[in-house]
Structures are given as structure tokens and as C-alpha cells.
PDB file of C-alpha atoms in Angstrom:
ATOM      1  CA  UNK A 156     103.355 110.512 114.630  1.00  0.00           C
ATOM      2  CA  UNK A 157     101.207 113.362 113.006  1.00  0.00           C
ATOM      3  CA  UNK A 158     101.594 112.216 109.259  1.00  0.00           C
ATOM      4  CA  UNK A 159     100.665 108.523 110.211  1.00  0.00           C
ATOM      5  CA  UNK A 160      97.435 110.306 111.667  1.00  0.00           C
ATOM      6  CA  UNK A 161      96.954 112.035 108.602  1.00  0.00           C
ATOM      7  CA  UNK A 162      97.461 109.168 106.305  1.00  0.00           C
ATOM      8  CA  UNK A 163      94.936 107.270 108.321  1.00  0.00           C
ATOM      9  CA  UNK A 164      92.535 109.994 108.843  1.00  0.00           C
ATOM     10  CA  UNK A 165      92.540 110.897 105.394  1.00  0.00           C
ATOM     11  CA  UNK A 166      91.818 107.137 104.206  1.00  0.00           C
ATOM     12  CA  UNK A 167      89.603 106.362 106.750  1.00  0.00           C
ATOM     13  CA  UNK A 168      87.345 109.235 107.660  1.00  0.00           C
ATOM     14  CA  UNK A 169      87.497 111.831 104.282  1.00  0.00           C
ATOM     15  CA  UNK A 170      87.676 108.458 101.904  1.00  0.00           C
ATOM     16  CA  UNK A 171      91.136 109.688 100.624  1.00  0.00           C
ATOM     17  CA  UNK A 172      94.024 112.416 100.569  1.00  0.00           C
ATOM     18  CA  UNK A 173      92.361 113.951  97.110  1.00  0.00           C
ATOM     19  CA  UNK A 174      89.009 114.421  98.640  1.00  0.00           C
ATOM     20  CA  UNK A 175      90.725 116.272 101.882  1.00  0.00           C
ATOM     21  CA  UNK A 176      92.293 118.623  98.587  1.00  0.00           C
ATOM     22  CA  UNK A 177      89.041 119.171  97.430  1.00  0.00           C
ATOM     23  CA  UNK A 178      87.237 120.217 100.494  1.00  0.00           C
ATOM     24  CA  UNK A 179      89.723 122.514 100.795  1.00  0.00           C
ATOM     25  CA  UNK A 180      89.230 124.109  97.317  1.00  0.00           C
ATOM     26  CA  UNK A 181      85.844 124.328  97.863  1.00  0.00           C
ATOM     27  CA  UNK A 182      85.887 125.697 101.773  1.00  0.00           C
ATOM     28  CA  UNK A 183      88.729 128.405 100.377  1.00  0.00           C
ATOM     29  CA  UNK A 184      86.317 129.228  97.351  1.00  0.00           C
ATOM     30  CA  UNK A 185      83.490 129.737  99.844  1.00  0.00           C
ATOM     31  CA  UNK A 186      85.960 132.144 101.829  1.00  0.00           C
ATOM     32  CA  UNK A 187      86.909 134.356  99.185  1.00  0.00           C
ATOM     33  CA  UNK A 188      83.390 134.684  97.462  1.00  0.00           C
ATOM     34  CA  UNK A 189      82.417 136.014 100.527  1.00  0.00           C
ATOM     35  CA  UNK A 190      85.261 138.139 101.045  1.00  0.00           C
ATOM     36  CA  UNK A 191      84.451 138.927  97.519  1.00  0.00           C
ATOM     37  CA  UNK A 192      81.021 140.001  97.840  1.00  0.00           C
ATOM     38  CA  UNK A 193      81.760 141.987 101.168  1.00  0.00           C
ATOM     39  CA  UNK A 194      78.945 139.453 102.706  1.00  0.00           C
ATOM     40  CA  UNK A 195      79.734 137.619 105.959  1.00  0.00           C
ATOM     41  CA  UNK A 196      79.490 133.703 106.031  1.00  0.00           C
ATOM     42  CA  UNK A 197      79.964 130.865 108.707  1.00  0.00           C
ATOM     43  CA  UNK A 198      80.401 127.570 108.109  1.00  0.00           C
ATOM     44  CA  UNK A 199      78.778 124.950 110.501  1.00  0.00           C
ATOM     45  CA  UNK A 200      79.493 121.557 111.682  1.00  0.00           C
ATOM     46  CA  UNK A 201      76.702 118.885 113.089  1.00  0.00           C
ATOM     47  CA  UNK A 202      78.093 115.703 114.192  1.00  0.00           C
ATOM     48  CA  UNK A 203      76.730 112.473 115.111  1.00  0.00           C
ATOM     49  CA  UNK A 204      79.963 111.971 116.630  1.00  0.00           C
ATOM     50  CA  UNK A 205      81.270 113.452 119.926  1.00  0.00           C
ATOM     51  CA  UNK A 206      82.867 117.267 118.961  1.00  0.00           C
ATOM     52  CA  UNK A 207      86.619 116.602 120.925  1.00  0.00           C
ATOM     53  CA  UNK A 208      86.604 113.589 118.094  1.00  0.00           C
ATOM     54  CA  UNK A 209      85.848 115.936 115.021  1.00  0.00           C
ATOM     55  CA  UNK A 210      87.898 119.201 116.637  1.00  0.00           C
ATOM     56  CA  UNK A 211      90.824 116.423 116.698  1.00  0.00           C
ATOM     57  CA  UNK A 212      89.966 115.172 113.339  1.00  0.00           C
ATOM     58  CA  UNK A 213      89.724 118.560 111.474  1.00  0.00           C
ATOM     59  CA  UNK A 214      92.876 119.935 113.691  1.00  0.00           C
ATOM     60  CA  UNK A 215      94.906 116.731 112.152  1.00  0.00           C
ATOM     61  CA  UNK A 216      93.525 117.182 108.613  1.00  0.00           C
ATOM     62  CA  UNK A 217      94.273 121.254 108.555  1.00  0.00           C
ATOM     63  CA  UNK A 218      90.471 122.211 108.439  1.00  0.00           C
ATOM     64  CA  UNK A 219      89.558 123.316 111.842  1.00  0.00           C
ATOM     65  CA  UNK A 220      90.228 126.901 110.735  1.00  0.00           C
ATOM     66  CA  UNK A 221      87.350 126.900 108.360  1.00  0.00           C
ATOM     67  CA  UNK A 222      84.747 126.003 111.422  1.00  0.00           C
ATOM     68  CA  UNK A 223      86.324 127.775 114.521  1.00  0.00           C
ATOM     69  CA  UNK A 224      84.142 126.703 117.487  1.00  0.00           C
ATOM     70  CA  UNK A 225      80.781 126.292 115.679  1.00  0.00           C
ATOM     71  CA  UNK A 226      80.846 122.291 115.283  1.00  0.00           C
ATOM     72  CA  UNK A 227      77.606 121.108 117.493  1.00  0.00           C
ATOM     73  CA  UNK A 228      76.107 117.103 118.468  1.00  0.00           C
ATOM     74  CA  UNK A 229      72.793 116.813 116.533  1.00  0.00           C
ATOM     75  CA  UNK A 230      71.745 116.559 119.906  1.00  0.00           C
ATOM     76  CA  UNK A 231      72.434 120.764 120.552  1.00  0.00           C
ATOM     77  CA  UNK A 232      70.218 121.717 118.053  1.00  0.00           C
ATOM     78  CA  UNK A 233      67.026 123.332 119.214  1.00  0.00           C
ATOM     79  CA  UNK A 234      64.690 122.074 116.361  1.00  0.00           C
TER      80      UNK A 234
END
């Protein structure tokens, strides 16, 4: 069921339910100061870890919204 996942996730993967809060805060505060400032801003994911895994992940923790499709493998990045 999808609150077991949570639960887990959250312990497992984002070291706790208050840190998963947090990141929140902070990805909503990033958000509005842009909205604030009329400036445009992306967040960005890079992964070790394949991106279905961390779509799932962020989709089961509510935080998908804040990356939309730009979460990239390391191994994507032309650097």
C-alpha cells in the first residue's frame, strides 16, 4: 500500500519523514522567490541511480512536481 511506501521511503532513502518536510519548505521557498522576483528557475536532478527508480521515489514522496522531467544519470551529462 502507498503509505507503507512512504513510511519506508521516507526512513530509508530521505533519512526520515521531517527531512521529506523540510525539502519541501525549502523547494516551495525556492518556487515562490522566483515567482517573487519575476525570474525563471529549474530545479535539476543527477542520479547515480537509474531515473524510473528516483521518478518512482519522488512520485511516492510528493516531490516529482518540483523536477518535472529534468532528473538525468550522471552518465547524460556532457561534461
Amino acid at each position: 500500500n502507498s503509505a507503507w511506501q512512504h513510511t519506508r521511503l521516507a526512513c530509508q532513502a530521505f533519512c526520515g519523514e521531517c527531512r521529506i518536510h523540510c525539502l519541501v519548505r525549502m523547494l516551495s521557498s525556492v518556487a515562490a522567490l522566483a515567482e517573487c522576483f519575476r525570474r525563471h528557475s529549474e530545479l535539476h536532478i543527477v542520479s547515480f541511480a537509474d531515473r524510473k527508480v528516483v521518478v518512482r521515489s519522488l512520485t511516492i514522496v510528493g516531490l516529482l512536481h518540483f523536477f518535472c522531467e529534468r532528473i538525468a544519470r550522471w552518465q547524460e551529462l556532457d561534461v
